[in-house]
């Protein structure tokens, strides 16, 4: 049985992974959303987690919320692969938006997130290799059709995965 994790706890989990503490941070003044436009030094070398086409790019707005990752089209049952080696820090259900969700921590404070999954094939604490099968495509959470929502974060700050993935021909 998979655990259910509220969205606010997903953010807390990302904070804990990066800082090692859930201590409240002092509020920061609102600022324009800034995201690097080129690959950062020390980032993991990523591979595409599945072969589907990009259906929603990073930064696009859906229902008034920014897309902090990429949405990829796929057929139900297709495999989802770890985009880089790391440790599974969450594998379960986030019922508010993402459905079946996997968070993998990579070296240097980087985290990848895989959402809208059908079948999770890894457990928390498990070490995974790049390209290892971690799940199967499904339609969970807010997904309207089978597919994958894929995010890359440096700490809790979203990064455009397209800048870190190899170019597809």
PDB file of C-alpha atoms in Angstrom:
ATOM      1  CA  UNK A   1       0.000   0.000   0.000  1.00  0.00           C
ATOM      2  CA  UNK A   2       1.404   3.377  -0.974  1.00  0.00           C
ATOM      3  CA  UNK A   3       1.418   6.302   1.414  1.00  0.00           C
ATOM      4  CA  UNK A   4      -0.503   9.459   0.659  1.00  0.00           C
ATOM      5  CA  UNK A   5       1.419  12.696   0.982  1.00  0.00           C
ATOM      6  CA  UNK A   6      -0.228  16.146   0.863  1.00  0.00           C
ATOM      7  CA  UNK A   7       1.270  18.715  -1.523  1.00  0.00           C
ATOM      8  CA  UNK A   8       2.526  20.865   1.365  1.00  0.00           C
ATOM      9  CA  UNK A   9       4.488  17.865   2.641  1.00  0.00           C
ATOM     10  CA  UNK A  10       6.058  17.320  -0.784  1.00  0.00           C
ATOM     11  CA  UNK A  11       7.487  20.846  -0.544  1.00  0.00           C
ATOM     12  CA  UNK A  12       8.624  20.098   3.003  1.00  0.00           C
ATOM     13  CA  UNK A  13      10.256  16.866   1.813  1.00  0.00           C
ATOM     14  CA  UNK A  14      12.151  18.772  -0.868  1.00  0.00           C
ATOM     15  CA  UNK A  15      13.261  21.314   1.762  1.00  0.00           C
ATOM     16  CA  UNK A  16      14.377  18.546   4.108  1.00  0.00           C
ATOM     17  CA  UNK A  17      16.335  16.787   1.355  1.00  0.00           C
ATOM     18  CA  UNK A  18      18.212  19.958   0.509  1.00  0.00           C
ATOM     19  CA  UNK A  19      18.753  21.676   3.851  1.00  0.00           C
ATOM     20  CA  UNK A  20      18.467  18.775   6.265  1.00  0.00           C
ATOM     21  CA  UNK A  21      16.014  20.869   8.282  1.00  0.00           C
ATOM     22  CA  UNK A  22      12.361  21.798   8.210  1.00  0.00           C
ATOM     23  CA  UNK A  23      13.095  25.011  10.116  1.00  0.00           C
ATOM     24  CA  UNK A  24      11.013  27.886   8.869  1.00  0.00           C
ATOM     25  CA  UNK A  25      12.833  30.237   6.580  1.00  0.00           C
ATOM     26  CA  UNK A  26      12.276  33.978   7.044  1.00  0.00           C
ATOM     27  CA  UNK A  27       9.825  35.269   4.447  1.00  0.00           C
ATOM     28  CA  UNK A  28      11.442  36.736   1.381  1.00  0.00           C
ATOM     29  CA  UNK A  29      10.025  39.721  -0.445  1.00  0.00           C
ATOM     30  CA  UNK A  30       8.207  38.826  -3.663  1.00  0.00           C
ATOM     31  CA  UNK A  31      10.544  38.882  -6.619  1.00  0.00           C
ATOM     32  CA  UNK A  32      10.281  38.231 -10.288  1.00  0.00           C
ATOM     33  CA  UNK A  33      10.602  34.543 -11.038  1.00  0.00           C
ATOM     34  CA  UNK A  34      14.151  33.984 -12.183  1.00  0.00           C
ATOM     35  CA  UNK A  35      15.304  30.722 -13.601  1.00  0.00           C
ATOM     36  CA  UNK A  36      18.727  30.161 -15.104  1.00  0.00           C
ATOM     37  CA  UNK A  37      18.686  30.056 -18.894  1.00  0.00           C
ATOM     38  CA  UNK A  38      21.760  27.866 -19.231  1.00  0.00           C
ATOM     39  CA  UNK A  39      23.032  24.675 -17.642  1.00  0.00           C
ATOM     40  CA  UNK A  40      24.536  25.169 -14.170  1.00  0.00           C
ATOM     41  CA  UNK A  41      27.899  23.740 -13.147  1.00  0.00           C
ATOM     42  CA  UNK A  42      27.602  20.586 -11.047  1.00  0.00           C
ATOM     43  CA  UNK A  43      24.215  19.570 -12.428  1.00  0.00           C
ATOM     44  CA  UNK A  44      23.613  15.860 -12.944  1.00  0.00           C
ATOM     45  CA  UNK A  45      23.906  14.505 -16.483  1.00  0.00           C
ATOM     46  CA  UNK A  46      20.291  13.640 -17.291  1.00  0.00           C
ATOM     47  CA  UNK A  47      18.699  11.199 -19.713  1.00  0.00           C
ATOM     48  CA  UNK A  48      15.086  11.430 -20.889  1.00  0.00           C
ATOM     49  CA  UNK A  49      12.869   9.565 -18.395  1.00  0.00           C
ATOM     50  CA  UNK A  50      10.538   8.348 -21.163  1.00  0.00           C
ATOM     51  CA  UNK A  51      10.290   8.605 -24.925  1.00  0.00           C
ATOM     52  CA  UNK A  52       7.122  10.702 -25.196  1.00  0.00           C
ATOM     53  CA  UNK A  53       6.880  14.103 -26.861  1.00  0.00           C
ATOM     54  CA  UNK A  54       6.798  17.279 -24.755  1.00  0.00           C
ATOM     55  CA  UNK A  55       3.175  18.426 -24.384  1.00  0.00           C
ATOM     56  CA  UNK A  56       3.742  21.299 -21.921  1.00  0.00           C
ATOM     57  CA  UNK A  57       6.995  23.206 -21.530  1.00  0.00           C
ATOM     58  CA  UNK A  58       8.600  24.584 -18.394  1.00  0.00           C
ATOM     59  CA  UNK A  59       7.070  27.872 -17.264  1.00  0.00           C
ATOM     60  CA  UNK A  60       3.789  27.544 -19.154  1.00  0.00           C
ATOM     61  CA  UNK A  61       0.735  28.266 -17.061  1.00  0.00           C
ATOM     62  CA  UNK A  62      -2.013  25.742 -16.428  1.00  0.00           C
ATOM     63  CA  UNK A  63      -5.001  26.766 -14.299  1.00  0.00           C
ATOM     64  CA  UNK A  64      -3.058  29.826 -13.146  1.00  0.00           C
ATOM     65  CA  UNK A  65      -0.149  27.729 -11.845  1.00  0.00           C
ATOM     66  CA  UNK A  66       3.295  27.730 -13.459  1.00  0.00           C
ATOM     67  CA  UNK A  67       4.563  24.460 -14.883  1.00  0.00           C
ATOM     68  CA  UNK A  68       7.729  23.735 -12.902  1.00  0.00           C
ATOM     69  CA  UNK A  69       8.743  20.915 -15.227  1.00  0.00           C
ATOM     70  CA  UNK A  70       7.939  19.220 -18.504  1.00  0.00           C
ATOM     71  CA  UNK A  71       4.841  17.223 -19.346  1.00  0.00           C
ATOM     72  CA  UNK A  72       5.523  14.278 -21.641  1.00  0.00           C
ATOM     73  CA  UNK A  73       2.950  12.336 -23.654  1.00  0.00           C
ATOM     74  CA  UNK A  74       3.081   8.572 -23.272  1.00  0.00           C
ATOM     75  CA  UNK A  75       0.938   5.474 -23.435  1.00  0.00           C
ATOM     76  CA  UNK A  76      -0.236   3.802 -20.238  1.00  0.00           C
ATOM     77  CA  UNK A  77       2.213   1.112 -19.182  1.00  0.00           C
ATOM     78  CA  UNK A  78       5.295   2.603 -20.874  1.00  0.00           C
ATOM     79  CA  UNK A  79       8.385   2.558 -18.673  1.00  0.00           C
ATOM     80  CA  UNK A  80       9.735   5.541 -16.744  1.00  0.00           C
ATOM     81  CA  UNK A  81      13.496   5.612 -16.164  1.00  0.00           C
ATOM     82  CA  UNK A  82      15.597   7.409 -13.564  1.00  0.00           C
ATOM     83  CA  UNK A  83      17.041  10.455 -15.326  1.00  0.00           C
ATOM     84  CA  UNK A  84      20.272  10.212 -13.294  1.00  0.00           C
ATOM     85  CA  UNK A  85      21.704   8.029 -10.520  1.00  0.00           C
ATOM     86  CA  UNK A  86      20.532   8.821  -7.014  1.00  0.00           C
ATOM     87  CA  UNK A  87      18.531   7.809  -3.962  1.00  0.00           C
ATOM     88  CA  UNK A  88      14.730   7.540  -3.822  1.00  0.00           C
ATOM     89  CA  UNK A  89      13.602   9.907  -1.051  1.00  0.00           C
ATOM     90  CA  UNK A  90       9.861   9.547  -1.683  1.00  0.00           C
ATOM     91  CA  UNK A  91       7.748   6.969  -3.511  1.00  0.00           C
ATOM     92  CA  UNK A  92       4.028   7.164  -2.909  1.00  0.00           C
ATOM     93  CA  UNK A  93       0.852   9.148  -3.417  1.00  0.00           C
ATOM     94  CA  UNK A  94       0.406  12.907  -3.348  1.00  0.00           C
ATOM     95  CA  UNK A  95      -3.383  13.110  -3.800  1.00  0.00           C
ATOM     96  CA  UNK A  96      -3.853  16.840  -4.408  1.00  0.00           C
ATOM     97  CA  UNK A  97      -2.071  17.202  -7.771  1.00  0.00           C
ATOM     98  CA  UNK A  98       0.601  14.698  -8.660  1.00  0.00           C
ATOM     99  CA  UNK A  99      -0.934  11.301  -7.858  1.00  0.00           C
ATOM    100  CA  UNK A 100       1.721   8.586  -7.801  1.00  0.00           C
ATOM    101  CA  UNK A 101       5.003  10.441  -7.276  1.00  0.00           C
ATOM    102  CA  UNK A 102       8.709   9.583  -7.028  1.00  0.00           C
ATOM    103  CA  UNK A 103      11.396  11.997  -5.784  1.00  0.00           C
ATOM    104  CA  UNK A 104      15.052  11.100  -6.403  1.00  0.00           C
ATOM    105  CA  UNK A 105      17.904  12.976  -4.736  1.00  0.00           C
ATOM    106  CA  UNK A 106      21.104  13.352  -6.762  1.00  0.00           C
ATOM    107  CA  UNK A 107      24.561  14.626  -5.816  1.00  0.00           C
ATOM    108  CA  UNK A 108      24.969  18.344  -5.267  1.00  0.00           C
ATOM    109  CA  UNK A 109      21.466  18.957  -3.881  1.00  0.00           C
ATOM    110  CA  UNK A 110      19.617  18.199  -7.131  1.00  0.00           C
ATOM    111  CA  UNK A 111      16.232  16.428  -7.097  1.00  0.00           C
ATOM    112  CA  UNK A 112      14.159  14.953  -9.922  1.00  0.00           C
ATOM    113  CA  UNK A 113      10.413  14.401  -9.578  1.00  0.00           C
ATOM    114  CA  UNK A 114       8.276  11.995 -11.609  1.00  0.00           C
ATOM    115  CA  UNK A 115       4.490  12.407 -11.315  1.00  0.00           C
ATOM    116  CA  UNK A 116       1.157  11.128 -12.697  1.00  0.00           C
ATOM    117  CA  UNK A 117       2.550   7.582 -12.545  1.00  0.00           C
ATOM    118  CA  UNK A 118       0.566   4.379 -12.838  1.00  0.00           C
ATOM    119  CA  UNK A 119       2.829   1.871 -11.117  1.00  0.00           C
ATOM    120  CA  UNK A 120       5.762   2.731  -8.851  1.00  0.00           C
ATOM    121  CA  UNK A 121       8.592   0.177  -9.065  1.00  0.00           C
ATOM    122  CA  UNK A 122      10.996   1.544  -6.411  1.00  0.00           C
ATOM    123  CA  UNK A 123      10.944   2.077  -2.651  1.00  0.00           C
ATOM    124  CA  UNK A 124      12.113   4.910  -0.424  1.00  0.00           C
ATOM    125  CA  UNK A 125      15.788   4.595   0.448  1.00  0.00           C
ATOM    126  CA  UNK A 126      16.573   2.591  -2.683  1.00  0.00           C
ATOM    127  CA  UNK A 127      19.598   3.617  -4.752  1.00  0.00           C
ATOM    128  CA  UNK A 128      18.891   3.798  -8.489  1.00  0.00           C
ATOM    129  CA  UNK A 129      21.094   3.956 -11.560  1.00  0.00           C
ATOM    130  CA  UNK A 130      20.620   6.214 -14.545  1.00  0.00           C
ATOM    131  CA  UNK A 131      18.139   4.636 -16.997  1.00  0.00           C
ATOM    132  CA  UNK A 132      16.871   2.155 -14.363  1.00  0.00           C
ATOM    133  CA  UNK A 133      13.131   1.489 -14.635  1.00  0.00           C
ATOM    134  CA  UNK A 134      11.459   3.204 -11.677  1.00  0.00           C
ATOM    135  CA  UNK A 135       7.791   3.246 -12.734  1.00  0.00           C
ATOM    136  CA  UNK A 136       5.218   2.737 -15.450  1.00  0.00           C
ATOM    137  CA  UNK A 137       3.199   5.511 -17.063  1.00  0.00           C
ATOM    138  CA  UNK A 138      -0.308   5.986 -15.758  1.00  0.00           C
ATOM    139  CA  UNK A 139      -2.945   8.629 -15.225  1.00  0.00           C
ATOM    140  CA  UNK A 140      -3.004   9.662 -11.579  1.00  0.00           C
ATOM    141  CA  UNK A 141      -3.413  12.967  -9.775  1.00  0.00           C
ATOM    142  CA  UNK A 142      -4.594  15.788 -12.038  1.00  0.00           C
ATOM    143  CA  UNK A 143      -3.545  13.977 -15.227  1.00  0.00           C
ATOM    144  CA  UNK A 144      -6.291  14.018 -17.862  1.00  0.00           C
ATOM    145  CA  UNK A 145      -4.556  11.348 -19.956  1.00  0.00           C
ATOM    146  CA  UNK A 146      -1.600   9.008 -19.504  1.00  0.00           C
ATOM    147  CA  UNK A 147       1.711  10.845 -19.398  1.00  0.00           C
ATOM    148  CA  UNK A 148       4.581  11.947 -17.203  1.00  0.00           C
ATOM    149  CA  UNK A 149       5.206  15.192 -15.348  1.00  0.00           C
ATOM    150  CA  UNK A 150       8.984  15.543 -14.872  1.00  0.00           C
ATOM    151  CA  UNK A 151      10.705  18.175 -12.719  1.00  0.00           C
ATOM    152  CA  UNK A 152      14.302  19.067 -11.926  1.00  0.00           C
ATOM    153  CA  UNK A 153      15.111  21.127  -8.852  1.00  0.00           C
ATOM    154  CA  UNK A 154      18.259  22.576  -7.337  1.00  0.00           C
ATOM    155  CA  UNK A 155      17.242  22.410  -3.709  1.00  0.00           C
ATOM    156  CA  UNK A 156      13.621  23.503  -3.801  1.00  0.00           C
ATOM    157  CA  UNK A 157      14.092  25.869  -6.767  1.00  0.00           C
ATOM    158  CA  UNK A 158      12.716  24.553 -10.070  1.00  0.00           C
ATOM    159  CA  UNK A 159      15.019  24.385 -13.080  1.00  0.00           C
ATOM    160  CA  UNK A 160      14.057  23.929 -16.715  1.00  0.00           C
ATOM    161  CA  UNK A 161      14.767  20.231 -17.398  1.00  0.00           C
ATOM    162  CA  UNK A 162      15.061  20.924 -21.139  1.00  0.00           C
ATOM    163  CA  UNK A 163      18.351  22.743 -20.471  1.00  0.00           C
ATOM    164  CA  UNK A 164      19.817  19.595 -18.891  1.00  0.00           C
ATOM    165  CA  UNK A 165      18.425  16.850 -21.120  1.00  0.00           C
ATOM    166  CA  UNK A 166      20.169  15.745 -24.332  1.00  0.00           C
ATOM    167  CA  UNK A 167      18.781  17.140 -27.577  1.00  0.00           C
ATOM    168  CA  UNK A 168      16.443  14.724 -29.332  1.00  0.00           C
ATOM    169  CA  UNK A 169      16.879  14.233 -33.054  1.00  0.00           C
TER     170      UNK A 169
END
